[in-house]
mmCIF file of C-alpha atoms and ligand atoms in Angstrom:
data_model
loop_
_atom_site.group_PDB
_atom_site.id
_atom_site.type_symbol
_atom_site.label_atom_id
_atom_site.label_comp_id
_atom_site.label_asym_id
_atom_site.label_seq_id
_atom_site.Cartn_x
_atom_site.Cartn_y
_atom_site.Cartn_z
ATOM 1 C CA MET P 1 -10.087 15.618 -5.929
ATOM 2 C CA ASP P 2 -7.243 17.478 -7.685
ATOM 3 C CA ILE P 3 -4.988 15.155 -9.708
ATOM 4 C CA LEU P 4 -1.551 16.444 -10.727
ATOM 5 C CA THR P 5 0.264 14.288 -13.282
ATOM 6 C CA PHE P 6 3.998 14.337 -14.065
ATOM 7 C CA ASP P 7 6.047 12.353 -16.560
ATOM 8 C CA VAL P 8 8.889 11.938 -14.077
ATOM 9 C CA LEU P 9 9.333 12.620 -10.370
ATOM 10 C CA ASP P 10 11.879 11.304 -7.918
ATOM 11 C CA SER P 11 8.978 10.037 -5.787
ATOM 12 C CA THR P 12 5.339 11.094 -5.565
ATOM 13 C CA ASN P 13 5.572 10.774 -1.753
ATOM 14 C CA ASN P 14 8.565 13.166 -1.768
ATOM 15 C CA TYR P 15 6.639 15.651 -3.901
ATOM 16 C CA LEU P 16 3.772 15.799 -1.404
ATOM 17 C CA LYS P 17 6.212 15.993 1.522
ATOM 18 C CA GLU P 18 7.692 19.116 -0.053
ATOM 19 C CA PHE P 19 4.494 20.873 -1.110
ATOM 20 C CA TYR P 20 1.763 19.610 1.234
ATOM 21 C CA GLN P 21 1.364 22.955 2.979
ATOM 22 C CA LYS P 22 0.135 24.598 -0.221
ATOM 23 C CA MET P 23 -2.030 21.704 -1.301
ATOM 24 C CA GLU P 24 -5.581 20.724 -0.455
ATOM 25 C CA ASN P 25 -6.799 17.718 1.461
ATOM 26 C CA LEU P 26 -7.239 14.734 -0.921
ATOM 27 C CA SER P 27 -4.892 16.087 -3.601
ATOM 28 C CA VAL P 28 -3.345 13.332 -5.698
ATOM 29 C CA VAL P 29 0.029 13.273 -7.453
ATOM 30 C CA VAL P 30 0.704 10.766 -10.226
ATOM 31 C CA ALA P 31 4.060 10.078 -11.916
ATOM 32 C CA LYS P 32 4.514 7.960 -15.045
ATOM 33 C CA THR P 33 7.964 6.982 -13.775
ATOM 34 C CA GLN P 34 9.877 7.620 -10.562
ATOM 35 C CA THR P 35 13.645 7.884 -10.321
ATOM 36 C CA LYS P 36 13.726 7.217 -6.573
ATOM 37 C CA GLY P 37 10.572 5.260 -5.813
ATOM 38 C CA ARG P 38 10.669 4.309 -2.159
ATOM 39 C CA GLY P 39 9.312 1.287 -0.339
ATOM 40 C CA ARG P 40 9.061 0.487 3.353
ATOM 41 C CA SER P 41 12.216 0.027 5.411
ATOM 42 C CA ASP P 42 14.216 2.285 3.045
ATOM 43 C CA ARG P 43 13.897 -0.128 0.175
ATOM 44 C CA THR P 44 13.708 0.874 -3.480
ATOM 45 C CA PHE P 45 10.409 0.527 -5.335
ATOM 46 C CA LEU P 46 11.155 -0.088 -8.997
ATOM 47 C CA SER P 47 9.099 2.499 -10.899
ATOM 48 C CA ASN P 48 9.655 2.074 -14.628
ATOM 49 C CA LYS P 49 7.146 3.143 -17.237
ATOM 50 C CA GLY P 50 4.090 0.893 -17.301
ATOM 51 C CA GLY P 51 3.042 1.067 -13.667
ATOM 52 C CA ALA P 52 0.823 3.322 -11.558
ATOM 53 C CA TYR P 53 2.768 5.437 -9.058
ATOM 54 C CA PHE P 54 0.667 7.869 -7.099
ATOM 55 C CA SER P 55 0.208 9.452 -3.681
ATOM 56 C CA ILE P 56 -2.824 10.803 -1.866
ATOM 57 C CA LEU P 57 -2.525 13.731 0.554
ATOM 58 C CA LEU P 58 -4.662 13.697 3.707
ATOM 59 C CA LYS P 59 -4.911 16.700 5.981
ATOM 60 C CA PRO P 60 -6.655 17.017 9.366
ATOM 61 C CA PRO P 61 -9.255 16.363 10.521
ATOM 62 C CA PHE P 62 -8.592 12.732 9.597
ATOM 63 C CA ASN P 63 -11.490 10.317 9.197
ATOM 64 C CA PHE P 64 -9.427 7.321 10.347
ATOM 65 C CA ALA P 65 -6.538 6.686 12.707
ATOM 66 C CA ALA P 66 -3.112 6.677 11.049
ATOM 67 C CA HIS P 67 -2.624 2.920 11.576
ATOM 68 C CA GLU P 68 -5.873 2.178 9.706
ATOM 69 C CA LEU P 69 -4.850 3.944 6.519
ATOM 70 C CA THR P 70 -2.499 1.331 5.074
ATOM 71 C CA PRO P 71 -5.131 -1.435 5.352
ATOM 72 C CA LEU P 72 -7.762 0.992 4.032
ATOM 73 C CA ALA P 73 -5.596 1.741 0.995
ATOM 74 C CA ALA P 74 -4.982 -1.993 0.443
ATOM 75 C CA VAL P 75 -8.740 -2.648 0.300
ATOM 76 C CA ALA P 76 -9.242 0.322 -2.064
ATOM 77 C CA VAL P 77 -6.511 -0.982 -4.390
ATOM 78 C CA LYS P 78 -7.889 -4.508 -4.345
ATOM 79 C CA LYS P 79 -11.413 -3.303 -5.153
ATOM 80 C CA GLY P 80 -10.185 -0.806 -7.758
ATOM 81 C CA ILE P 81 -8.135 -3.461 -9.569
ATOM 82 C CA LYS P 82 -11.084 -5.845 -9.520
ATOM 83 C CA GLU P 83 -13.490 -3.242 -10.931
ATOM 84 C CA ALA P 84 -11.121 -2.007 -13.629
ATOM 85 C CA THR P 85 -9.650 -5.351 -14.727
ATOM 86 C CA LYS P 86 -11.729 -8.182 -13.183
ATOM 87 C CA ILE P 87 -8.484 -9.483 -11.683
ATOM 88 C CA ASP P 88 -8.609 -10.823 -8.119
ATOM 89 C CA THR P 89 -5.691 -9.984 -5.879
ATOM 90 C CA LYS P 90 -4.982 -10.923 -2.281
ATOM 91 C CA ILE P 91 -3.485 -8.919 0.558
ATOM 92 C CA LYS P 92 -0.322 -9.844 2.381
ATOM 93 C CA TRP P 93 -0.332 -8.215 5.798
ATOM 94 C CA VAL P 94 0.039 -5.394 6.058
ATOM 95 C CA ASN P 95 0.648 -3.493 2.859
ATOM 96 C CA ASP P 96 1.294 -5.733 -0.152
ATOM 97 C CA LEU P 97 -1.089 -6.945 -2.821
ATOM 98 C CA ILE P 98 -0.373 -10.347 -4.253
ATOM 99 C CA TYR P 99 -1.191 -11.751 -7.688
ATOM 100 C CA ASN P 100 -0.093 -15.250 -8.750
ATOM 101 C CA ASP P 101 1.899 -15.539 -5.516
ATOM 102 C CA LYS P 102 3.990 -12.458 -6.280
ATOM 103 C CA LYS P 103 3.818 -8.824 -5.256
ATOM 104 C CA VAL P 104 1.849 -6.622 -7.637
ATOM 105 C CA CYS P 105 1.426 -3.538 -5.435
ATOM 106 C CA GLY P 106 3.078 -1.882 -2.442
ATOM 107 C CA ILE P 107 1.777 0.868 -0.175
ATOM 108 C CA LEU P 108 3.884 3.368 1.769
ATOM 109 C CA CYS P 109 2.036 5.519 4.302
ATOM 110 C CA GLU P 110 3.995 8.391 5.816
ATOM 111 C CA ALA P 111 2.954 10.961 8.434
ATOM 112 C CA ILE P 112 4.393 14.457 8.755
ATOM 113 C CA SER P 113 4.340 15.605 12.371
ATOM 114 C CA LYS P 114 5.270 18.913 13.955
ATOM 115 C CA GLN P 115 5.311 19.290 17.743
ATOM 116 C CA ASN P 116 3.620 15.930 18.144
ATOM 117 C CA LYS P 117 0.745 16.889 15.903
ATOM 118 C CA ILE P 118 0.147 15.133 12.588
ATOM 119 C CA GLU P 119 0.000 17.833 9.895
ATOM 120 C CA ALA P 120 -0.415 15.506 6.944
ATOM 121 C CA ILE P 121 -0.486 11.872 5.961
ATOM 122 C CA ILE P 122 0.761 10.739 2.578
ATOM 123 C CA ILE P 123 -0.429 7.446 1.153
ATOM 124 C CA GLY P 124 1.838 6.272 -1.648
ATOM 125 C CA ILE P 125 0.657 3.463 -3.892
ATOM 126 C CA GLY P 126 2.683 1.643 -6.543
ATOM 127 C CA ILE P 127 0.948 -0.896 -8.796
ATOM 128 C CA ASN P 128 2.827 -2.952 -11.368
ATOM 129 C CA ILE P 129 0.395 -2.866 -14.272
ATOM 130 C CA ASN P 130 2.461 -3.687 -17.358
ATOM 131 C CA ARG P 131 5.683 -5.643 -17.329
ATOM 132 C CA PRO P 132 8.712 -3.302 -17.565
ATOM 133 C CA LYS P 133 10.838 -3.665 -20.713
ATOM 134 C CA ASN P 134 13.732 -5.134 -18.749
ATOM 135 C CA GLY P 135 11.612 -7.093 -16.306
ATOM 136 C CA PHE P 136 11.766 -6.572 -12.553
ATOM 137 C CA GLU P 137 15.577 -6.808 -12.367
ATOM 138 C CA GLU P 138 16.671 -7.897 -8.877
ATOM 139 C CA PHE P 139 13.002 -8.227 -7.868
ATOM 140 C CA GLU P 140 12.145 -10.719 -10.624
ATOM 141 C CA ASP P 141 11.547 -13.566 -8.160
ATOM 142 C CA ILE P 142 9.147 -11.650 -5.954
ATOM 143 C CA ALA P 143 7.411 -9.118 -8.234
ATOM 144 C CA THR P 144 4.860 -9.440 -10.998
ATOM 145 C CA SER P 145 2.513 -7.231 -13.025
ATOM 146 C CA LEU P 146 -1.194 -7.464 -13.780
ATOM 147 C CA TYR P 147 -0.527 -7.615 -17.532
ATOM 148 C CA LYS P 148 2.411 -8.247 -19.847
ATOM 149 C CA ARG P 149 1.315 -5.184 -21.794
ATOM 150 C CA GLY P 150 -1.836 -3.283 -22.628
ATOM 151 C CA GLY P 151 -3.111 -2.675 -19.088
ATOM 152 C CA LYS P 152 -4.828 0.693 -18.780
ATOM 153 C CA ILE P 153 -2.991 2.672 -16.119
ATOM 154 C CA ARG P 154 -5.274 5.679 -15.796
ATOM 155 C CA LYS P 155 -8.408 3.565 -15.578
ATOM 156 C CA ILE P 156 -6.936 1.556 -12.700
ATOM 157 C CA ILE P 157 -5.731 4.663 -10.823
ATOM 158 C CA GLU P 158 -9.193 6.225 -11.110
ATOM 159 C CA ALA P 159 -10.939 3.072 -9.895
ATOM 160 C CA VAL P 160 -8.598 2.870 -6.888
ATOM 161 C CA LEU P 161 -9.182 6.544 -6.058
ATOM 162 C CA ASP P 162 -12.973 6.116 -6.314
ATOM 163 C CA ASN P 163 -12.853 3.226 -3.876
ATOM 164 C CA PHE P 164 -10.506 5.062 -1.540
ATOM 165 C CA LEU P 165 -12.798 8.100 -1.425
ATOM 166 C CA GLU P 166 -15.882 5.982 -0.924
ATOM 167 C CA ILE P 167 -14.447 4.326 2.175
ATOM 168 C CA TYR P 168 -12.572 7.360 3.514
ATOM 169 C CA LEU P 169 -15.289 9.979 3.140
ATOM 170 C CA ASN P 170 -18.117 7.736 4.332
ATOM 171 C CA LYS P 171 -16.005 6.282 7.149
ATOM 172 C CA GLU P 172 -16.989 2.823 5.958
ATOM 173 C CA ASP P 173 -16.022 -0.207 7.970
ATOM 174 C CA PHE P 174 -13.605 -2.225 5.831
ATOM 175 C CA PHE P 175 -12.268 -4.619 8.486
ATOM 176 C CA VAL P 176 -14.059 -7.733 7.236
ATOM 177 C CA GLU P 177 -13.092 -7.057 3.639
ATOM 178 C CA TYR P 178 -9.457 -6.634 4.647
ATOM 179 C CA LYS P 179 -9.420 -9.743 6.815
ATOM 180 C CA ASP P 180 -11.148 -11.881 4.193
ATOM 181 C CA SER P 181 -8.534 -10.864 1.610
ATOM 182 C CA LEU P 182 -5.528 -11.751 3.740
ATOM 183 C CA ILE P 183 -3.296 -14.639 2.702
ATOM 184 C CA THR P 184 -1.288 -14.335 5.893
ATOM 185 C CA ILE P 185 -3.563 -15.999 8.449
ATOM 186 C CA GLY P 186 -2.720 -19.659 8.995
ATOM 187 C CA LYS P 187 0.769 -19.173 7.539
ATOM 188 C CA LYS P 188 4.132 -19.560 9.173
ATOM 189 C CA VAL P 189 5.673 -16.116 9.627
ATOM 190 C CA LYS P 190 9.017 -14.747 10.665
ATOM 191 C CA ILE P 191 8.901 -11.602 12.756
ATOM 192 C CA GLN P 192 11.637 -9.229 11.736
ATOM 193 C CA LYS P 193 12.042 -7.291 14.965
ATOM 194 C CA ASN P 194 12.922 -10.389 17.007
ATOM 195 C CA ASN P 195 13.692 -12.919 14.279
ATOM 196 C CA LYS P 196 11.243 -15.374 15.847
ATOM 197 C CA VAL P 197 9.174 -17.816 13.836
ATOM 198 C CA GLY P 198 5.532 -18.411 14.576
ATOM 199 C CA LYS P 199 2.135 -18.832 12.986
ATOM 200 C CA ALA P 200 -0.212 -15.971 12.177
ATOM 201 C CA ILE P 201 -3.496 -16.984 13.783
ATOM 202 C CA ASP P 202 -5.745 -13.937 13.644
ATOM 203 C CA LEU P 203 -6.174 -10.267 12.805
ATOM 204 C CA ALA P 204 -7.005 -8.044 15.784
ATOM 205 C CA LYS P 205 -9.537 -5.210 15.504
ATOM 206 C CA ASP P 206 -6.707 -2.660 15.323
ATOM 207 C CA PHE P 207 -5.253 -4.544 12.324
ATOM 208 C CA SER P 208 -2.356 -5.944 14.303
ATOM 209 C CA LEU P 209 -1.496 -9.541 13.498
ATOM 210 C CA VAL P 210 -1.875 -12.116 16.248
ATOM 211 C CA VAL P 211 1.055 -14.514 16.117
ATOM 212 C CA GLU P 212 1.556 -17.702 18.078
ATOM 213 C CA TYR P 213 5.181 -18.707 18.598
ATOM 214 C CA LEU P 214 6.385 -22.280 18.690
ATOM 215 C CA ASP P 215 6.463 -22.211 22.505
ATOM 216 C CA GLY P 216 2.758 -21.302 22.595
ATOM 217 C CA GLU P 217 3.321 -17.658 23.525
ATOM 218 C CA LYS P 218 1.077 -15.224 21.640
ATOM 219 C CA GLU P 219 1.914 -11.687 20.553
ATOM 220 C CA ARG P 220 0.236 -8.930 18.565
ATOM 221 C CA ILE P 221 2.467 -7.517 15.864
ATOM 222 C CA ASN P 222 1.678 -4.032 14.685
ATOM 223 C CA VAL P 223 4.928 -2.638 13.440
ATOM 224 C CA GLY P 224 7.801 -4.009 11.455
ATOM 225 C CA GLU P 225 7.297 -6.640 8.919
ATOM 226 C CA ILE P 226 6.896 -10.324 8.525
ATOM 227 C CA VAL P 227 8.189 -12.797 6.053
ATOM 228 C CA VAL P 228 5.523 -15.321 5.125
ATOM 229 C CA LYS P 229 7.073 -18.768 4.936
ATOM 230 C CA SER P 230 5.365 -21.279 2.720
HETATM 231 C C1 BTN H 301 6.548 -1.120 -0.419
HETATM 232 O O1 BTN H 301 6.312 -2.036 -1.193
HETATM 233 O O2 BTN H 301 7.332 -1.271 0.543
HETATM 234 C C2 BTN H 301 5.858 0.196 -0.614
HETATM 235 C C3 BTN H 301 6.018 0.696 -2.033
HETATM 236 C C4 BTN H 301 5.325 2.018 -2.251
HETATM 237 C C5 BTN H 301 5.590 2.567 -3.638
HETATM 238 C C6 BTN H 301 4.813 3.818 -3.916
HETATM 239 S S1 BTN H 301 4.935 4.312 -5.608
HETATM 240 C C7 BTN H 301 4.198 5.855 -5.240
HETATM 241 C C8 BTN H 301 4.785 6.297 -3.910
HETATM 242 N N1 BTN H 301 6.040 6.992 -4.101
HETATM 243 C C9 BTN H 301 7.078 6.339 -3.557
HETATM 244 O O3 BTN H 301 8.269 6.719 -3.584
HETATM 245 N N2 BTN H 301 6.641 5.201 -2.987
HETATM 246 C C10 BTN H 301 5.207 5.049 -3.119
#
């Protein structure tokens, strides 16, 4: 696994998008800070010094289907954090890791397709390890870090990568681990695509979330996002 480290990048996902053709399967790019860290739905991912911001490049043939890679990465991050720090985190469907009820990690999986064929998949992972000097700014209410200071960034990145490789290369089944780590099941959720409120009742085998609406109708949600209501 080649690991390229930069002090600053706009976004490690953008870097791989630009250079993936010349890079090998399973290359990793790490940035100590990002000036344009991106989250899902075009949101900003605050990427000040103190966190782990890295992306993994996957090239065909892929060992998993594209929709399995975000949950796979979530399990790898959870296990990596536990091994490196002893800290237990939970997963909020589909791509957030939660610590003390706040978000401590986000995952952004992007596919590059040409003529309907996936040429590469980029898995971007951002973990808040140490608290930024100026806090989490507009995200203060929803974001947290594993440590105030002193958390070892490289050690955590390496533990996450080890766990990712273990599952990815051995095609390990991680469904039960993912499901058991979810905080979402049993919670009231709001589905963004239709603004409806319901209850998350199960995780389907394809990692879609089974939601039951107030009128008893059930639906599987596999795209878009939910807001967990407490
Ligand atoms: C989210 O929370 O919606 C996903 C956040 C993903 C952030 C990571 S940091 C490394 C990689 N580069 C980016 O620009 N984004 C991802």
